[in-house]
Amino acid sequence: MKKHKKTLLIPEGFSQRDIKTESSACTGEKTIGFYSAAEKKLLYAELVRSEDDIIAFYERYGLEYTERS
């Protein structure tokens, strides 16, 4: 039996356009989350090890990932 994963609600005040990835200048470590312009940082950030992690982040919020150039 397959487990049904609950879709998370997009945090209040954010939209799909607020999803950003950032890379550390020192380590190159990449994170994804909702960018807060007011706080100038990513909120609800998660570590990204591969493209699959980015796709999974979008899917958790019930969104479709479209690669940006």
XYZ file of C-alpha atoms in Angstrom:
69
model
C 0.000 0.000 0.000
C 1.398 3.374 -1.044
C 1.451 6.186 1.508
C -0.426 9.320 0.535
C 1.754 12.368 1.119
C -0.015 15.482 2.330
C 0.566 18.589 0.224
C 1.865 21.517 2.254
C 0.225 24.919 2.036
C 2.347 27.697 0.577
C 3.306 29.930 3.515
C 1.114 33.007 3.897
C 2.412 36.018 1.992
C 4.386 33.923 -0.505
C 3.709 32.567 -3.983
C 5.464 30.280 -6.443
C 7.365 33.327 -7.731
C 9.049 33.649 -4.332
C 10.779 30.258 -4.577
C 14.509 30.797 -5.043
C 17.711 28.788 -4.819
C 20.902 30.165 -3.299
C 24.466 28.863 -3.279
C 26.995 29.442 -0.534
C 30.015 31.413 -1.741
C 32.282 29.429 0.589
C 31.123 25.843 0.203
C 28.924 25.936 -2.885
C 26.151 24.321 -0.835
C 22.793 24.981 -2.476
C 19.474 25.637 -0.707
C 15.908 26.243 -1.883
C 13.109 28.089 -0.110
C 10.738 31.031 -0.182
C 12.642 34.313 -0.498
C 11.564 37.101 1.825
C 12.516 40.476 0.357
C 11.768 42.159 3.688
C 14.191 39.884 5.580
C 16.526 39.404 2.593
C 16.799 35.663 3.200
C 15.299 32.290 2.361
C 12.585 31.036 4.683
C 11.510 27.380 4.923
C 14.884 26.556 3.331
C 15.995 23.031 2.494
C 19.308 21.605 1.310
C 19.566 20.793 -2.414
C 21.819 17.920 -3.442
C 20.408 17.403 -6.946
C 17.737 18.539 -9.392
C 15.466 15.867 -7.862
C 15.505 17.782 -4.542
C 14.276 20.909 -6.332
C 11.470 18.976 -8.027
C 10.521 17.366 -4.691
C 10.346 20.818 -3.020
C 7.843 22.026 -5.617
C 5.818 18.814 -5.373
C 5.573 19.124 -1.569
C 3.711 22.401 -2.106
C 1.563 21.007 -4.941
C 3.391 23.019 -7.600
C 4.803 22.008 -10.959
C 8.500 22.653 -11.438
C 9.467 24.402 -14.663
C 13.175 24.884 -15.149
C 14.208 28.524 -15.386
C 17.083 29.596 -17.558
